[in-house]
Short mmCIF file of C-alpha atoms in Angstrom, two decimals:
data_model
loop_
_atom_site.label_atom_id
_atom_site.label_comp_id
_atom_site.label_asym_id
_atom_site.label_seq_id
_atom_site.Cartn_x
_atom_site.Cartn_y
_atom_site.Cartn_z
CA MET A 1 36.35 13.35 14.40
CA PHE A 2 39.48 11.37 14.93
CA SER A 3 42.42 11.72 12.61
CA SER A 4 45.53 9.57 12.61
CA SER A 5 47.69 12.22 14.25
CA GLN A 6 45.36 12.91 17.15
CA PHE A 7 44.19 9.45 17.94
CA ASP A 8 45.86 7.76 20.86
CA ALA A 9 44.59 4.24 21.35
CA THR A 10 46.04 3.86 24.81
CA SER A 11 44.28 6.81 26.36
CA ALA A 12 41.02 6.46 24.46
CA PHE A 13 40.55 2.81 25.23
CA SER A 14 42.61 2.24 28.32
CA GLY A 15 42.39 -1.32 29.42
CA GLY A 16 40.23 -2.18 26.42
CA GLY A 17 42.93 -3.61 24.26
CA PHE A 18 41.25 -2.44 21.09
CA MET A 19 43.75 -1.40 18.45
CA PRO A 20 42.29 -0.59 15.06
CA SER A 21 44.48 -1.88 12.29
CA GLN A 22 43.99 1.29 10.29
CA SER A 23 43.46 4.64 11.91
CA THR A 24 41.37 5.68 8.92
CA GLN A 25 38.75 3.18 10.07
CA LEU A 26 37.50 5.68 12.61
CA THR A 27 37.35 8.58 10.22
CA ASP A 28 34.70 6.83 8.17
CA SER A 29 31.33 7.52 9.66
CA THR A 30 28.94 4.64 10.06
CA PRO A 31 26.44 4.47 7.18
CA SER A 32 24.50 7.64 7.58
CA PRO A 33 20.77 7.17 8.12
CA ALA A 34 20.04 10.10 5.83
CA LYS A 35 21.94 8.43 3.01
CA SER A 36 19.95 5.24 3.21
CA ARG A 37 16.76 7.22 2.54
CA ASN A 38 17.93 7.79 -1.01
CA SER A 39 19.27 4.29 -1.60
CA LEU A 40 16.29 2.12 -0.85
CA GLY A 41 18.08 -1.13 -1.44
CA VAL A 42 15.65 -3.97 -1.91
CA VAL A 43 11.99 -3.17 -1.34
CA PRO A 44 9.60 -5.94 -0.27
CA VAL A 45 6.50 -5.82 -2.45
CA THR A 46 3.48 -7.88 -3.44
CA VAL A 47 2.81 -8.67 -7.09
CA LYS A 48 -0.34 -6.55 -6.75
CA GLN A 49 1.82 -3.53 -5.88
CA ILE A 50 4.07 -4.24 -8.87
CA SER A 51 1.06 -4.45 -11.18
CA GLN A 52 -0.04 -1.00 -10.01
CA ALA A 53 3.42 0.54 -10.31
CA SER A 54 4.01 3.19 -12.93
CA GLN A 55 7.30 3.83 -14.67
CA SER A 56 9.25 6.74 -13.33
CA GLY A 57 9.53 8.29 -16.78
CA ASP A 58 13.27 8.91 -16.90
CA GLU A 59 16.00 6.85 -18.54
CA LYS A 60 16.76 4.75 -15.49
CA SER A 61 13.86 2.36 -16.10
CA SER A 62 12.85 2.41 -12.48
CA PHE A 63 9.29 2.22 -11.26
CA VAL A 64 7.20 4.20 -8.86
CA ILE A 65 5.40 2.29 -6.16
CA ASN A 66 3.36 4.44 -3.77
CA GLY A 67 5.20 7.51 -4.97
CA VAL A 68 8.66 6.11 -4.33
CA ASP A 69 11.26 5.14 -6.94
CA VAL A 70 11.91 1.43 -6.80
CA THR A 71 14.18 -0.75 -8.90
CA ASN A 72 15.22 -3.72 -6.78
CA VAL A 73 12.43 -5.66 -5.16
CA THR A 74 11.90 -8.88 -3.28
CA VAL A 75 8.88 -11.10 -3.73
CA VAL A 76 7.94 -14.37 -2.01
CA GLY A 77 5.65 -16.77 -3.84
CA MET A 78 5.12 -20.10 -5.49
CA VAL A 79 6.97 -21.13 -8.64
CA PHE A 80 5.02 -22.14 -11.74
CA ASP A 81 5.98 -23.05 -15.30
CA LYS A 82 9.71 -23.21 -14.78
CA ALA A 83 11.45 -23.43 -18.16
CA GLU A 84 15.18 -23.98 -18.49
CA LYS A 85 17.12 -22.75 -21.48
CA SER A 86 20.84 -22.65 -22.11
CA THR A 87 21.27 -19.01 -21.16
CA ASP A 88 18.46 -18.44 -18.71
CA VAL A 89 15.72 -19.96 -16.61
CA SER A 90 12.27 -18.40 -16.70
CA PHE A 91 9.33 -19.03 -14.36
CA LEU A 92 6.22 -17.43 -12.94
CA ILE A 93 5.90 -16.35 -9.33
CA ASP A 94 2.43 -16.39 -7.76
CA ASP A 95 2.28 -14.81 -4.31
CA GLY A 96 -1.49 -14.93 -3.91
CA THR A 97 -1.91 -11.29 -4.99
CA GLY A 98 -0.98 -11.90 -8.63
CA ARG A 99 1.51 -13.56 -10.96
CA ILE A 100 4.63 -12.13 -12.51
CA GLY A 101 7.17 -13.54 -14.95
CA CYS A 102 10.74 -13.89 -13.75
CA ARG A 103 13.96 -14.57 -15.58
CA ARG A 104 17.29 -15.65 -14.12
CA TRP A 105 20.29 -15.38 -16.40
CA VAL A 106 22.51 -18.40 -15.98
CA THR A 107 26.09 -17.39 -16.68
CA GLU A 108 28.00 -19.09 -13.88
CA ASN A 109 27.85 -22.48 -12.25
CA PHE A 110 26.51 -20.89 -9.07
CA ASP A 111 23.47 -19.59 -10.98
CA LYS A 112 22.87 -22.99 -12.53
CA LEU A 113 23.09 -24.80 -9.19
CA GLU A 114 20.80 -22.30 -7.50
CA MET A 115 18.15 -22.72 -10.19
CA GLU A 116 18.38 -26.50 -10.19
CA ALA A 117 17.12 -26.48 -6.61
CA VAL A 118 14.00 -24.54 -7.65
CA GLN A 119 10.99 -26.63 -8.71
CA ASP A 120 7.38 -25.91 -9.66
CA GLY A 121 5.11 -25.75 -6.63
CA MET A 122 7.90 -24.60 -4.36
CA TYR A 123 7.82 -21.36 -2.37
CA VAL A 124 10.82 -19.15 -3.09
CA ARG A 125 12.13 -15.72 -2.28
CA VAL A 126 13.11 -13.83 -5.42
CA ILE A 127 15.23 -10.71 -5.38
CA GLY A 128 15.67 -8.85 -8.63
CA HIS A 129 15.18 -5.77 -10.80
CA LEU A 130 11.81 -4.75 -12.14
CA ARG A 131 11.77 -4.35 -15.90
CA VAL A 132 9.21 -3.80 -18.63
CA PHE A 133 9.50 -5.87 -21.77
CA GLN A 134 6.92 -5.39 -24.52
CA ASP A 135 4.58 -3.67 -22.08
CA VAL A 136 4.73 -6.54 -19.62
CA LYS A 137 6.41 -6.12 -16.25
CA GLN A 138 8.86 -8.79 -15.28
CA LEU A 139 11.51 -9.47 -12.70
CA VAL A 140 15.09 -10.07 -13.69
CA ALA A 141 16.14 -12.18 -10.74
CA PHE A 142 19.61 -12.25 -9.30
CA SER A 143 18.70 -14.42 -6.34
CA VAL A 144 16.15 -17.22 -6.07
CA ARG A 145 16.12 -19.05 -2.76
CA PRO A 146 13.71 -21.79 -1.66
CA VAL A 147 11.73 -21.00 1.48
CA THR A 148 12.40 -23.54 4.21
CA ASN A 149 10.85 -21.81 7.21
CA PHE A 150 7.31 -20.85 6.23
CA ASP A 151 7.10 -18.05 8.77
CA GLU A 152 9.14 -16.26 6.10
CA ILE A 153 5.96 -15.95 4.04
CA THR A 154 4.10 -14.27 6.89
CA PHE A 155 7.14 -12.11 7.55
CA HIS A 156 7.42 -11.00 3.91
CA PHE A 157 3.83 -9.76 3.73
CA ILE A 158 4.13 -7.96 7.04
CA ASP A 159 7.38 -6.47 5.71
CA CYS A 160 5.48 -5.23 2.63
CA ILE A 161 2.97 -3.49 4.90
CA HIS A 162 5.78 -2.07 7.02
CA SER A 163 7.66 -0.80 3.98
CA HIS A 164 4.47 0.75 2.67
CA LEU A 165 3.99 2.55 5.99
CA GLN A 166 7.56 3.86 5.87
CA ASN A 167 6.65 5.60 2.63
CA PRO A 168 7.44 9.31 3.01
CA LYS A 169 4.23 10.21 1.19
CA LEU A 170 2.22 8.66 3.99
CA GLN A 171 4.30 10.43 6.59
CA GLY A 172 3.73 13.78 4.93
CA GLY A 173 7.32 13.95 3.66
CA THR A 174 8.83 14.91 6.99
CA SER A 175 10.07 11.52 8.14
CA THR A 176 13.54 11.26 9.57
CA HIS A 177 13.38 7.52 10.14
CA PRO A 178 16.03 5.72 8.13
CA HIS A 179 15.16 2.61 6.19
CA MET A 180 17.15 0.49 8.59
CA VAL A 181 14.83 -2.50 8.42
CA GLU A 182 15.05 -2.95 4.69
CA SER A 183 18.76 -2.42 4.36
CA SER A 184 19.77 -4.64 7.24
CA MET A 185 17.42 -7.55 6.81
CA ASN A 186 16.63 -8.06 3.19
CA THR A 187 19.43 -7.37 0.91
CA PRO A 188 22.52 -9.34 0.04
CA VAL A 189 23.75 -6.34 -1.93
CA ARG A 190 23.72 -3.84 0.92
CA ASN A 191 26.96 -2.17 -0.14
CA GLY A 192 26.38 -2.77 -3.82
CA GLN A 193 23.86 -1.03 -5.94
CA THR A 194 22.51 2.23 -4.71
CA ILE A 195 19.52 3.77 -6.26
CA THR A 196 19.63 7.50 -6.65
CA SER A 197 16.02 8.27 -6.20
CA ASN A 198 14.92 11.80 -5.56
CA LEU A 199 13.05 11.07 -2.36
CA MET A 200 13.73 14.39 -0.71
CA SER A 201 12.73 16.51 -3.66
CA LYS A 202 9.74 14.39 -4.61
CA GLN A 203 6.47 16.10 -5.40
CA PHE A 204 4.13 14.64 -2.82
CA ASP A 205 0.39 14.59 -3.18
CA VAL A 206 -1.24 17.53 -1.43
CA ASP A 207 -3.82 15.06 -0.23
CA GLY A 208 -1.67 13.03 2.18
CA LEU A 209 -4.51 10.89 3.55
CA ARG A 210 -3.64 7.69 5.31
CA ASP A 211 -5.05 4.49 3.82
CA CYS A 212 -7.58 4.18 6.62
CA ASP A 213 -8.80 7.76 6.27
CA GLN A 214 -9.23 7.17 2.55
CA LEU A 215 -11.33 4.05 3.15
CA VAL A 216 -13.60 5.88 5.60
CA LEU A 217 -13.94 8.90 3.31
CA ASP A 218 -14.75 6.73 0.28
CA ARG A 219 -17.45 4.89 2.19
CA LEU A 220 -19.01 8.10 3.46
CA GLN A 221 -18.97 9.61 -0.01
CA GLN A 222 -20.66 6.49 -1.34
CA SER A 223 -23.35 6.73 1.31
CA SER A 224 -23.98 10.43 0.46
CA SER A 225 -24.32 9.59 -3.19
CA ILE A 226 -27.09 7.09 -2.46
CA GLY A 227 -28.98 9.71 -0.50
CA GLN A 228 -28.35 8.68 3.11
CA GLU A 229 -29.31 12.01 4.70
CA LYS A 230 -27.97 11.42 8.15
CA GLY A 231 -24.71 9.81 6.96
CA MET A 232 -23.36 6.69 8.62
CA HIS A 233 -22.99 5.58 12.23
CA MET A 234 -19.44 4.78 13.38
CA ASP A 235 -20.49 1.20 14.17
CA GLU A 236 -21.66 0.69 10.59
CA LEU A 237 -18.33 1.95 9.30
CA CYS A 238 -16.53 -0.41 11.67
CA GLN A 239 -18.55 -3.41 10.50
CA GLN A 240 -18.47 -2.66 6.80
CA LEU A 241 -14.81 -1.71 6.52
CA LYS A 242 -13.65 -4.45 8.91
CA LEU A 243 -11.43 -1.97 10.73
CA PRO A 244 -10.92 -1.62 14.49
CA MET A 245 -12.99 1.08 16.20
CA GLU A 246 -9.94 3.11 17.33
CA LYS A 247 -8.79 3.41 13.70
CA ILE A 248 -12.27 4.49 12.62
CA LYS A 249 -12.33 7.12 15.39
CA GLU A 250 -8.84 8.38 14.48
CA SER A 251 -9.78 8.65 10.81
CA ILE A 252 -13.01 10.47 11.65
CA ARG A 253 -11.08 12.93 13.79
CA SER A 254 -8.54 13.73 11.11
CA LEU A 255 -11.10 13.87 8.30
CA GLU A 256 -13.21 16.22 10.40
CA ASP A 257 -10.17 18.42 11.01
CA GLU A 258 -9.54 18.55 7.29
CA GLY A 259 -13.15 19.60 6.78
CA LEU A 260 -13.90 16.57 4.63
CA ILE A 261 -16.67 15.18 6.86
CA TYR A 262 -19.06 16.52 9.50
CA SER A 263 -21.25 15.08 12.21
CA THR A 264 -24.98 15.06 11.62
CA ILE A 265 -27.69 14.03 14.09
CA ASP A 266 -25.27 13.14 16.88
CA GLU A 267 -21.57 12.58 17.55
CA PHE A 268 -21.73 9.05 16.13
CA HIS A 269 -23.13 9.88 12.69
CA TYR A 270 -20.94 11.40 10.02
CA LYS A 271 -21.37 12.51 6.44
CA ALA A 272 -18.97 13.59 3.69
CA THR A 273 -19.01 17.30 2.80
CA MET B 1 -18.13 -14.10 4.27
CA HIS B 2 -15.85 -15.72 1.68
CA VAL B 3 -18.19 -18.47 0.48
CA ARG B 4 -17.73 -19.36 -3.21
CA LYS B 5 -14.56 -17.28 -3.33
CA ARG B 6 -11.01 -18.42 -3.85
CA VAL B 7 -9.33 -18.49 -0.46
CA ARG B 8 -6.10 -19.60 1.13
CA THR B 9 -5.21 -20.41 4.71
CA VAL B 10 -2.84 -22.49 6.82
CA ILE B 11 -4.44 -25.22 8.90
CA GLN B 12 -3.07 -27.33 11.69
CA VAL B 13 -4.06 -30.89 10.81
CA VAL B 14 -6.21 -32.43 13.52
CA GLY B 15 -7.44 -35.54 11.77
CA ALA B 16 -9.39 -37.00 8.89
CA ASP B 17 -13.10 -37.56 8.53
CA ARG B 18 -14.83 -39.39 5.68
CA GLY B 19 -12.07 -38.68 3.20
CA ALA B 20 -11.68 -35.03 4.14
CA ILE B 21 -8.98 -33.49 6.32
CA VAL B 22 -10.08 -31.76 9.50
CA GLY B 23 -7.91 -28.92 10.68
CA LYS B 24 -7.74 -25.93 12.98
CA SER B 25 -7.65 -22.51 11.32
CA PRO B 26 -5.26 -19.74 12.46
CA ASP B 27 -8.15 -18.16 14.37
CA ASP B 28 -8.86 -21.44 16.16
CA LEU B 29 -11.97 -22.55 14.32
CA GLN B 30 -12.51 -25.98 12.82
CA LEU B 31 -12.19 -26.27 9.08
CA VAL B 32 -12.91 -29.24 6.83
CA VAL B 33 -10.72 -29.46 3.77
CA LYS B 34 -11.93 -31.59 0.87
CA GLY B 35 -10.14 -32.51 -2.31
CA SER B 36 -7.16 -34.68 -3.12
CA PRO B 37 -4.23 -34.17 -0.79
CA PRO B 38 -0.81 -34.84 -2.29
CA SER B 39 0.59 -38.37 -2.15
CA ALA B 40 3.33 -37.30 0.28
CA PRO B 41 2.28 -37.35 3.96
CA LEU B 42 0.89 -34.09 5.32
CA SER B 43 2.95 -32.17 7.84
CA ASN B 44 1.47 -30.65 11.00
CA PHE B 45 0.74 -27.36 9.22
CA VAL B 46 -0.56 -27.28 5.67
CA GLU B 47 -1.42 -24.36 3.45
CA VAL B 48 -4.56 -24.99 1.40
CA ILE B 49 -5.71 -22.91 -1.54
CA GLY B 50 -9.12 -23.48 -3.06
CA ILE B 51 -12.76 -22.44 -3.08
CA ALA B 52 -14.66 -21.95 0.17
CA ASP B 53 -17.83 -23.98 -0.24
CA SER B 54 -19.21 -23.03 3.17
CA GLU B 55 -18.22 -20.96 6.21
CA LYS B 56 -16.36 -24.00 7.55
CA SER B 57 -15.07 -25.90 4.55
CA ILE B 58 -12.76 -25.49 1.61
CA GLN B 59 -12.51 -27.46 -1.61
CA ALA B 60 -8.74 -27.43 -1.89
CA GLU B 61 -6.85 -27.41 -5.18
CA ILE B 62 -3.36 -26.81 -3.90
CA TRP B 63 -1.91 -28.30 -0.72
CA THR B 64 1.53 -27.25 0.53
CA ASN B 65 3.25 -28.69 3.57
CA PHE B 66 4.32 -25.88 5.89
CA GLY B 67 6.23 -28.06 8.33
CA GLU B 68 5.87 -28.96 11.97
CA VAL B 69 6.13 -25.47 13.40
CA PHE B 70 4.32 -22.33 12.27
CA ASP B 71 3.41 -19.02 13.90
CA THR B 72 -0.39 -19.05 13.53
CA HIS B 73 -0.87 -15.95 15.69
CA SER B 74 1.18 -13.74 13.34
CA TYR B 75 -0.43 -15.34 10.30
CA ASN B 76 -3.89 -14.65 11.71
CA GLN B 77 -3.02 -11.00 12.33
CA LEU B 78 -1.59 -10.74 8.81
CA CYS B 79 -4.88 -12.10 7.40
CA GLN B 80 -6.79 -9.41 9.26
CA LEU B 81 -4.53 -6.64 8.02
CA ALA B 82 -4.54 -7.98 4.45
CA ASN B 83 -8.35 -8.12 4.39
CA GLY B 84 -8.83 -4.89 6.29
CA GLU B 85 -6.79 -1.72 6.34
CA TYR B 86 -4.15 -2.86 3.82
CA GLN B 87 -6.34 -4.74 1.38
CA HIS B 88 -5.24 -2.44 -1.45
CA LEU B 89 -1.77 -4.02 -1.25
CA PHE B 90 -3.16 -7.54 -1.55
CA LEU B 91 -6.57 -7.81 -3.18
#
């Protein structure tokens, strides 16, 4: 690590011409990847995911989505029922997976101007805190921006899937990948609010099945319960679950390793234990 | 597969036929979209939300202009993921 007494710009960057204005600049490490695991920043979610979120049970009024503490989220959807009042503007956001109420407090001119641009029927990106008020979840928005390039809608949903896959629960709790995507692309408050969630000490489910494995297992358990003696053929699983064959094969392999399924009449038929 | 269900998709407008809009779906199939389009002119890409009344037609309730340029390939892949492996996040 450099300190002001040891650092010699001329020798370290000969010919480069770079002279930091403060020597302390180099003593600060770049944002540590490990740190960003605990401060999730803004998490892209669908309204469906919000509706399934449970409260984290402590005083912080944060929510748990897929086993991860979440407070700030971003949602992209269509505006409905916009209602302007003197202190706030409320509206519904419908992203195709559900509807959620949003409220934007209007305290400064900037807030007022931003909300004037928002109309019913328009697609917007909302960034805000999740709250519960009288048992109903709502978003307290601090940014509402109209969507002008509609690839943003596709991007947002893919981002939701990506964020879901980054979930440490799905990775068995051993992930070392930092949440670089979320913190660099989504949030205007990157250096602002940090959420102290206890990601590292979280109690993960013992059953760390991937989504795909779970779908295959559920289907096989269903087929056992209706008395299908020889189980199901891999092709049937592929057709019925609308999943690619490689995913079906991967799931079958890991479920078999876990002892949750076994092959029956041949290597293509499987049944739940 | 989705007949009589509420569906949404983005079509590339190809033309009009007997009062309905004919478009190309993100997976390159022809779709007929019935209903009342908005009074403003339709852009090249339009999102339609409504009820699928057959495998190839939608009775649209909401029409939204998505502009002249749109990445249909990514949208198509998203639709497959959202209806397949990740449906629990969407449906």
